[in-house]
Amino acid sequence: MKNIKTIAVSALLVSVSGLFHAANAHITLEYQVANAGSTYKATFRVGHGCGASPTREITVTVPPGVEGAKPMPKPGWTIAIEREKLAQPRTDHGKSVPDEVRRIRWSANTAADALPGHFYDEFTLQARLPGQAGMLYWPVAQVCEKGRMDWTEVPAAGQNPHDLQAPAAALELLPASGGHAH
């Protein structure tokens, strides 16, 4: 009986360990729930390189409806911002806004600045979230010295997100709390 319990506990630990490893095997957001219409600090956690190869570039695609994205500078990395013209300009604090940030790319300045494959780091931006509750997916491209990973998969209706091989970072938007959006 003691051997059966030992085997059961060992199997459970291996199973939980596998789930933990799978959960950390992709790029995720530090906070995965936020209020719709709020200002949000999106911190993308990068837990590994492409095998042993260091990460030299991270590109985040800003989802439609997210406004005013601003990246946080990172020592040793250069930021490039790609903007997209809006079909209809929006107004922000009394000013007309004709375009929106659609991609933010952090690139290591030198090989020494790249994120080693066995280290962890974070890349952060701030933005205003859409006013509608629901799921929001942030595709992320991870380029390494050798290879790349495109974390872009979005679950189909009814699909378990844990079944995806390269999931986009997911953020659940809860109904707005009724306060001011800032």
mmCIF file with all atom_site columns, N, CA and C in Angstrom, residues 131-158:
data_model
loop_
_atom_site.group_PDB
_atom_site.id
_atom_site.type_symbol
_atom_site.label_atom_id
_atom_site.label_alt_id
_atom_site.label_comp_id
_atom_site.label_asym_id
_atom_site.label_entity_id
_atom_site.label_seq_id
_atom_site.pdbx_PDB_ins_code
_atom_site.Cartn_x
_atom_site.Cartn_y
_atom_site.Cartn_z
_atom_site.occupancy
_atom_site.B_iso_or_equiv
_atom_site.pdbx_formal_charge
_atom_site.auth_seq_id
_atom_site.auth_comp_id
_atom_site.auth_asym_id
_atom_site.auth_atom_id
_atom_site.pdbx_PDB_model_num
ATOM 1  N N  . GLY A 1 131 ? -12.803 49.313 -24.004 1.00 0.00 ? 131 GLY A N  1
ATOM 2  C CA . GLY A 1 131 ? -13.864 49.415 -23.012 1.00 0.00 ? 131 GLY A CA 1
ATOM 3  C C  . GLY A 1 131 ? -14.752 48.194 -22.899 1.00 0.00 ? 131 GLY A C  1
ATOM 4  N N  . GLN A 1 132 ? -14.594 47.239 -23.782 1.00 0.00 ? 132 GLN A N  1
ATOM 5  C CA . GLN A 1 132 ? -15.441 46.042 -23.813 1.00 0.00 ? 132 GLN A CA 1
ATOM 6  C C  . GLN A 1 132 ? -14.755 44.873 -23.100 1.00 0.00 ? 132 GLN A C  1
ATOM 7  N N  . ALA A 1 133 ? -15.482 44.188 -22.203 1.00 0.00 ? 133 ALA A N  1
ATOM 8  C CA . ALA A 1 133 ? -14.940 43.008 -21.525 1.00 0.00 ? 133 ALA A CA 1
ATOM 9  C C  . ALA A 1 133 ? -14.736 41.879 -22.529 1.00 0.00 ? 133 ALA A C  1
ATOM 10 N N  . GLY A 1 134 ? -13.830 40.954 -22.228 1.00 0.00 ? 134 GLY A N  1
ATOM 11 C CA . GLY A 1 134 ? -13.548 39.811 -23.095 1.00 0.00 ? 134 GLY A CA 1
ATOM 12 C C  . GLY A 1 134 ? -12.065 39.486 -23.070 1.00 0.00 ? 134 GLY A C  1
ATOM 13 N N  . MET A 1 135 ? -11.638 38.624 -23.960 1.00 0.00 ? 135 MET A N  1
ATOM 14 C CA . MET A 1 135 ? -10.225 38.241 -24.032 1.00 0.00 ? 135 MET A CA 1
ATOM 15 C C  . MET A 1 135 ? -9.491  39.123 -25.035 1.00 0.00 ? 135 MET A C  1
ATOM 16 N N  . LEU A 1 136 ? -8.258  39.445 -24.712 1.00 0.00 ? 136 LEU A N  1
ATOM 17 C CA . LEU A 1 136 ? -7.405  40.260 -25.567 1.00 0.00 ? 136 LEU A CA 1
ATOM 18 C C  . LEU A 1 136 ? -6.084  39.506 -25.719 1.00 0.00 ? 136 LEU A C  1
ATOM 19 N N  . TYR A 1 137 ? -5.637  39.302 -26.951 1.00 0.00 ? 137 TYR A N  1
ATOM 20 C CA . TYR A 1 137 ? -4.417  38.540 -27.214 1.00 0.00 ? 137 TYR A CA 1
ATOM 21 C C  . TYR A 1 137 ? -3.336  39.446 -27.791 1.00 0.00 ? 137 TYR A C  1
ATOM 22 N N  . TRP A 1 138 ? -2.125  39.297 -27.261 1.00 0.00 ? 138 TRP A N  1
ATOM 23 C CA . TRP A 1 138 ? -0.962  40.091 -27.635 1.00 0.00 ? 138 TRP A CA 1
ATOM 24 C C  . TRP A 1 138 ? 0.054   39.178 -28.323 1.00 0.00 ? 138 TRP A C  1
ATOM 25 N N  . PRO A 1 139 ? 0.101   39.122 -29.641 1.00 0.00 ? 139 PRO A N  1
ATOM 26 C CA . PRO A 1 139 ? 1.119   38.318 -30.323 1.00 0.00 ? 139 PRO A CA 1
ATOM 27 C C  . PRO A 1 139 ? 2.520   38.878 -30.062 1.00 0.00 ? 139 PRO A C  1
ATOM 28 N N  . VAL A 1 140 ? 3.465   37.966 -29.845 1.00 0.00 ? 140 VAL A N  1
ATOM 29 C CA . VAL A 1 140 ? 4.845   38.361 -29.564 1.00 0.00 ? 140 VAL A CA 1
ATOM 30 C C  . VAL A 1 140 ? 5.781   37.522 -30.426 1.00 0.00 ? 140 VAL A C  1
ATOM 31 N N  . ALA A 1 141 ? 6.719   38.192 -31.102 1.00 0.00 ? 141 ALA A N  1
ATOM 32 C CA . ALA A 1 141 ? 7.769   37.504 -31.864 1.00 0.00 ? 141 ALA A CA 1
ATOM 33 C C  . ALA A 1 141 ? 9.049   37.577 -31.043 1.00 0.00 ? 141 ALA A C  1
ATOM 34 N N  . GLN A 1 142 ? 9.690   36.434 -30.865 1.00 0.00 ? 142 GLN A N  1
ATOM 35 C CA . GLN A 1 142 ? 10.946  36.328 -30.125 1.00 0.00 ? 142 GLN A CA 1
ATOM 36 C C  . GLN A 1 142 ? 12.017  35.876 -31.112 1.00 0.00 ? 142 GLN A C  1
ATOM 37 N N  . VAL A 1 143 ? 12.978  36.751 -31.388 1.00 0.00 ? 143 VAL A N  1
ATOM 38 C CA . VAL A 1 143 ? 14.049  36.432 -32.331 1.00 0.00 ? 143 VAL A CA 1
ATOM 39 C C  . VAL A 1 143 ? 15.326  36.200 -31.525 1.00 0.00 ? 143 VAL A C  1
ATOM 40 N N  . CYS A 1 144 ? 15.982  35.078 -31.804 1.00 0.00 ? 144 CYS A N  1
ATOM 41 C CA . CYS A 1 144 ? 17.202  34.707 -31.091 1.00 0.00 ? 144 CYS A CA 1
ATOM 42 C C  . CYS A 1 144 ? 18.385  34.746 -32.057 1.00 0.00 ? 144 CYS A C  1
ATOM 43 N N  . GLU A 1 145 ? 19.586  34.588 -31.511 1.00 0.00 ? 145 GLU A N  1
ATOM 44 C CA . GLU A 1 145 ? 20.770  34.509 -32.365 1.00 0.00 ? 145 GLU A CA 1
ATOM 45 C C  . GLU A 1 145 ? 20.598  33.409 -33.400 1.00 0.00 ? 145 GLU A C  1
ATOM 46 N N  . LYS A 1 146 ? 20.061  32.281 -32.960 1.00 0.00 ? 146 LYS A N  1
ATOM 47 C CA . LYS A 1 146 ? 19.765  31.153 -33.855 1.00 0.00 ? 146 LYS A CA 1
ATOM 48 C C  . LYS A 1 146 ? 18.323  30.751 -33.630 1.00 0.00 ? 146 LYS A C  1
ATOM 49 N N  . GLY A 1 147 ? 17.463  31.091 -34.594 1.00 0.00 ? 147 GLY A N  1
ATOM 50 C CA . GLY A 1 147 ? 16.064  30.706 -34.505 1.00 0.00 ? 147 GLY A CA 1
ATOM 51 C C  . GLY A 1 147 ? 15.161  31.817 -34.026 1.00 0.00 ? 147 GLY A C  1
ATOM 52 N N  . ARG A 1 148 ? 13.889  31.484 -33.977 1.00 0.00 ? 148 ARG A N  1
ATOM 53 C CA . ARG A 1 148 ? 12.869  32.419 -33.512 1.00 0.00 ? 148 ARG A CA 1
ATOM 54 C C  . ARG A 1 148 ? 11.645  31.645 -33.078 1.00 0.00 ? 148 ARG A C  1
ATOM 55 N N  . MET A 1 149 ? 10.824  32.280 -32.264 1.00 0.00 ? 149 MET A N  1
ATOM 56 C CA . MET A 1 149 ? 9.541   31.730 -31.858 1.00 0.00 ? 149 MET A CA 1
ATOM 57 C C  . MET A 1 149 ? 8.504   32.818 -32.057 1.00 0.00 ? 149 MET A C  1
ATOM 58 N N  . ASP A 1 150 ? 7.422   32.471 -32.719 1.00 0.00 ? 150 ASP A N  1
ATOM 59 C CA . ASP A 1 150 ? 6.302   33.403 -32.884 1.00 0.00 ? 150 ASP A CA 1
ATOM 60 C C  . ASP A 1 150 ? 5.181   32.935 -31.972 1.00 0.00 ? 150 ASP A C  1
ATOM 61 N N  . TRP A 1 151 ? 4.995   33.657 -30.887 1.00 0.00 ? 151 TRP A N  1
ATOM 62 C CA . TRP A 1 151 ? 3.963   33.349 -29.900 1.00 0.00 ? 151 TRP A CA 1
ATOM 63 C C  . TRP A 1 151 ? 2.691   34.067 -30.333 1.00 0.00 ? 151 TRP A C  1
ATOM 64 N N  . THR A 1 152 ? 1.969   33.466 -31.288 1.00 0.00 ? 152 THR A N  1
ATOM 65 C CA . THR A 1 152 ? 0.852   34.156 -31.948 1.00 0.00 ? 152 THR A CA 1
ATOM 66 C C  . THR A 1 152 ? -0.459  33.375 -31.969 1.00 0.00 ? 152 THR A C  1
ATOM 67 N N  . GLU A 1 153 ? -0.453  32.144 -31.479 1.00 0.00 ? 153 GLU A N  1
ATOM 68 C CA . GLU A 1 153 ? -1.668  31.320 -31.576 1.00 0.00 ? 153 GLU A CA 1
ATOM 69 C C  . GLU A 1 153 ? -2.751  31.814 -30.621 1.00 0.00 ? 153 GLU A C  1
ATOM 70 N N  . VAL A 1 154 ? -3.977  31.877 -31.149 1.00 0.00 ? 154 VAL A N  1
ATOM 71 C CA . VAL A 1 154 ? -5.152  32.283 -30.386 1.00 0.00 ? 154 VAL A CA 1
ATOM 72 C C  . VAL A 1 154 ? -6.117  31.101 -30.400 1.00 0.00 ? 154 VAL A C  1
ATOM 73 N N  . PRO A 1 155 ? -6.674  30.722 -29.241 1.00 0.00 ? 155 PRO A N  1
ATOM 74 C CA . PRO A 1 155 ? -7.571  29.564 -29.227 1.00 0.00 ? 155 PRO A CA 1
ATOM 75 C C  . PRO A 1 155 ? -8.856  29.830 -30.019 1.00 0.00 ? 155 PRO A C  1
ATOM 76 N N  . ALA A 1 156 ? -9.300  28.803 -30.735 1.00 0.00 ? 156 ALA A N  1
ATOM 77 C CA . ALA A 1 156 ? -10.589 28.866 -31.431 1.00 0.00 ? 156 ALA A CA 1
ATOM 78 C C  . ALA A 1 156 ? -11.695 28.747 -30.383 1.00 0.00 ? 156 ALA A C  1
ATOM 79 N N  . ALA A 1 157 ? -12.895 29.119 -30.735 1.00 0.00 ? 157 ALA A N  1
ATOM 80 C CA . ALA A 1 157 ? -14.032 29.015 -29.817 1.00 0.00 ? 157 ALA A CA 1
ATOM 81 C C  . ALA A 1 157 ? -14.115 27.585 -29.277 1.00 0.00 ? 157 ALA A C  1
ATOM 82 N N  . GLY A 1 158 ? -14.141 27.452 -27.956 1.00 0.00 ? 158 GLY A N  1
ATOM 83 C CA . GLY A 1 158 ? -14.254 26.144 -27.324 1.00 0.00 ? 158 GLY A CA 1
ATOM 84 C C  . GLY A 1 158 ? -12.938 25.395 -27.167 1.00 0.00 ? 158 GLY A C  1
#
